[in-house]
Short mmCIF file of C-alpha atoms in Angstrom, two decimals:
data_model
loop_
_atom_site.label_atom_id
_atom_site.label_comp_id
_atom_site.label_asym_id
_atom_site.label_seq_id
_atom_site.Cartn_x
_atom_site.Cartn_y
_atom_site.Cartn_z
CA UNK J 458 -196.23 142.37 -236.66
CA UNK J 459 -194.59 145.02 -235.19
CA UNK J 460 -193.67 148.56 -237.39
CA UNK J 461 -190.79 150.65 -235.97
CA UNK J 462 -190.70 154.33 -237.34
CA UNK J 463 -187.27 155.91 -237.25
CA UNK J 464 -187.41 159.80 -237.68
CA UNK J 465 -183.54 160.17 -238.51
CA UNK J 466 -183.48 163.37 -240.24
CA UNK J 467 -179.57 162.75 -241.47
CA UNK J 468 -180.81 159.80 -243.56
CA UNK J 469 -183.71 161.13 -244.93
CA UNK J 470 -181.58 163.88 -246.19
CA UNK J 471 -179.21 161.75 -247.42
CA UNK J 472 -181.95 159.67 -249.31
CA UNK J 473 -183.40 162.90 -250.47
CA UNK J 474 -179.71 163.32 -252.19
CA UNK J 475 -178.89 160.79 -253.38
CA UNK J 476 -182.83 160.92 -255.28
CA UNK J 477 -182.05 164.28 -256.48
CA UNK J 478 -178.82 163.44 -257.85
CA UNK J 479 -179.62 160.14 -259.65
CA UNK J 480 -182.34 161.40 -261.32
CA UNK J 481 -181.20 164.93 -261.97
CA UNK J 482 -178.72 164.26 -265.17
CA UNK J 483 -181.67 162.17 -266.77
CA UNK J 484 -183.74 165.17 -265.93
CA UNK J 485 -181.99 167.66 -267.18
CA UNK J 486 -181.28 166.14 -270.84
CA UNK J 487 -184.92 164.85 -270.91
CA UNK J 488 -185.79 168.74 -270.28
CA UNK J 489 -183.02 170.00 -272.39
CA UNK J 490 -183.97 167.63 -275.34
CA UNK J 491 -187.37 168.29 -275.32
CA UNK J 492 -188.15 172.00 -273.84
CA UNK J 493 -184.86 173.49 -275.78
CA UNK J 494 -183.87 171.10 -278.42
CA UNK J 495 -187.58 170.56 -278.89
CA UNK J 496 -186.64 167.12 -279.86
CA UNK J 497 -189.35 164.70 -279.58
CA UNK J 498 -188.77 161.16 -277.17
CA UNK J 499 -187.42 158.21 -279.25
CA UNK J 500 -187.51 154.79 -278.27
CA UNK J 501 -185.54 152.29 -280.51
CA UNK J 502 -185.97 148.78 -279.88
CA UNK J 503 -184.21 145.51 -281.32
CA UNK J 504 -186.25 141.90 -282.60
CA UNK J 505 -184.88 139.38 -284.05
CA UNK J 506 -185.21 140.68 -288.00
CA UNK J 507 -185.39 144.58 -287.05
CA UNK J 508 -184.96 147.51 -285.27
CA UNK J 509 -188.20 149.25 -284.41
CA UNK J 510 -188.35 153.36 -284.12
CA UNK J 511 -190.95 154.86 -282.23
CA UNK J 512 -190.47 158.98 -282.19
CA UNK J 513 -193.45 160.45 -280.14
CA UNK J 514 -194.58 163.21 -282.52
CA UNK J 515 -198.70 164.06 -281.34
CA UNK J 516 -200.63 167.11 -283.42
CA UNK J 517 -198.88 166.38 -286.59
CA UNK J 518 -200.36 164.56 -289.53
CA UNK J 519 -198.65 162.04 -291.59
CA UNK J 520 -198.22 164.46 -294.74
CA UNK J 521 -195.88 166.55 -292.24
CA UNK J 522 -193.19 163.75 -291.94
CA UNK J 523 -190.26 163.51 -293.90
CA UNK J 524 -188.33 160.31 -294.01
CA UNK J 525 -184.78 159.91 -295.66
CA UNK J 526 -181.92 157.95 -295.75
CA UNK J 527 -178.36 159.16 -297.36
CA UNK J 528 -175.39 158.01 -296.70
CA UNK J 529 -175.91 155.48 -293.65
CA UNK J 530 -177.62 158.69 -291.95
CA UNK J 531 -181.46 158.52 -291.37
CA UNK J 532 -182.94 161.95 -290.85
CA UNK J 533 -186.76 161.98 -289.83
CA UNK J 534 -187.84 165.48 -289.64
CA UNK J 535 -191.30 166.89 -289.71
CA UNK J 536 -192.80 170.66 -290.25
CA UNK J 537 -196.56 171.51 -289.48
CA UNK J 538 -197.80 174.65 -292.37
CA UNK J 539 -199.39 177.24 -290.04
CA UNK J 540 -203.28 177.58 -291.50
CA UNK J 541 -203.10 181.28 -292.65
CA UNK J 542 -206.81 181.14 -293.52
CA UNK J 543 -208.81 184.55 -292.53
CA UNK J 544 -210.77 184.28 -289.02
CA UNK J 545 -213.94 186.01 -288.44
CA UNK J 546 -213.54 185.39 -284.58
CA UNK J 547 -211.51 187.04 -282.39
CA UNK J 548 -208.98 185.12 -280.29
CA UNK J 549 -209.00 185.49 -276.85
CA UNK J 550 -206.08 183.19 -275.78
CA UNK J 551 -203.82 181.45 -278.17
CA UNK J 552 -201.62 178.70 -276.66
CA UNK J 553 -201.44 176.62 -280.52
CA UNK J 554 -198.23 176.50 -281.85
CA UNK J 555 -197.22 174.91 -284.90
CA UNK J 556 -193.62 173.31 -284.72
CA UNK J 557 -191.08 171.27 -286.69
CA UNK J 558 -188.17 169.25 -285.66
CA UNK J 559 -185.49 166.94 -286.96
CA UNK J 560 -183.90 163.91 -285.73
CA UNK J 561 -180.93 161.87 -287.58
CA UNK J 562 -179.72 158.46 -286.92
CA UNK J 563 -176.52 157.07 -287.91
CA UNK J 564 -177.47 152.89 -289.12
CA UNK J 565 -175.29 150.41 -290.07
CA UNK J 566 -174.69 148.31 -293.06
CA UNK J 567 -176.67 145.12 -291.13
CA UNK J 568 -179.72 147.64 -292.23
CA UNK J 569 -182.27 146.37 -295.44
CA UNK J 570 -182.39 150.12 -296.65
CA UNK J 571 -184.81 148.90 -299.59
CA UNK J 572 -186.97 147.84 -297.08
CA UNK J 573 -187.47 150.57 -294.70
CA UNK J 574 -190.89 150.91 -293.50
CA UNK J 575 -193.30 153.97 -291.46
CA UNK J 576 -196.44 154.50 -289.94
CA UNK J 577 -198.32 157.02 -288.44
CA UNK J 578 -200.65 156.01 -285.55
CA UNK J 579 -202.17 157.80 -282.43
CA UNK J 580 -199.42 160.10 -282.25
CA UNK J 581 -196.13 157.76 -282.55
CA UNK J 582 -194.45 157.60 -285.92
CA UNK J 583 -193.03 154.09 -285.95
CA UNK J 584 -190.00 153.69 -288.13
CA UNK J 585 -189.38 150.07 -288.93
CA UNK J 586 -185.40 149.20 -290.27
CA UNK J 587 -185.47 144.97 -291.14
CA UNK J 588 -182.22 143.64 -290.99
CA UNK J 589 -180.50 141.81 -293.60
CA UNK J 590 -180.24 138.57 -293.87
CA UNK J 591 -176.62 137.43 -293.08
CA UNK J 592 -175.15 134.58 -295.07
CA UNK J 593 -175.29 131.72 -292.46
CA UNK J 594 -172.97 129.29 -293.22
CA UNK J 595 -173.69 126.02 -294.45
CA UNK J 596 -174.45 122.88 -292.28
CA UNK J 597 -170.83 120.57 -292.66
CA UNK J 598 -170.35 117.37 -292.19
CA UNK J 599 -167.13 116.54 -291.10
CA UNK J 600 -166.05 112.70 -291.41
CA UNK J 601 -163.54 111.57 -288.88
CA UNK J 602 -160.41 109.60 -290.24
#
């Protein structure tokens, strides 16, 4: 097996380029969204009876969340109470924030609204929206004349 190394410096720049540029717009509205925004990652994913939220939310506690629906639009926001409590130590560095954010979702009617589930776990708040079930239509015989 023989390996042939080509030092081409115009192509390597060029594949440096077109790297930068493909991943720079995701880059930028990843940063944007979370650094700015400070909107937390979603993923939303689609089985067969639902549509499956996961919202990466770690350091908050499942009394922070609020989860509602009004008018087709599903707002999941959440707000962590600073802890105002008097310290006897003194605080050298303090990098602790406390943070809140909201997120809203636009559904459709093909969303069970009654049926909306959440959970809390390890840091991802999973949102769960069950579809309805659509009238299928009937099985039909049709005779042949």
């Amino acid at each position: 097996m023989t390996f042939v190394k080509v030092n081409n410096p115009i192509n390597r720049f060029d594949g440096l380029m077109k790297d930068f540029f493909n991943e720079f717009p995701s880059t930028i509205s990843k940063s944007l969204r979370e650094d700015v925004l400070q909107f937390p990652p979603v993923n939303i994913t689609e089985k067969p009876n639902s549509y499956d939220v996961s919202l990466s939310a770690p350091g908050f506690a499942k009394e922070d969340f609020n989860i509602s629906l009004e008018n087709n639009l599903l707002t999941i926001s959440a707000e962590q109470k600073s802890d105002n409590a008097e310290k006897t130590d003194k605080v050298i560095r303090k990098e602790f924030s406390f943070k809140s954010f909201k997120r809203s979702f636009t559904i459709d009617e093909k969303i069970d609204a009654e049926q909306i589930g959440a959970k809390y776990e390890n840091g991802i708040l999973m949102v769960e929206l069950p579809k309805k079930e659509m009238a299928k239509p009937a099985a039909k015989s049709i005779s042949v004349q």
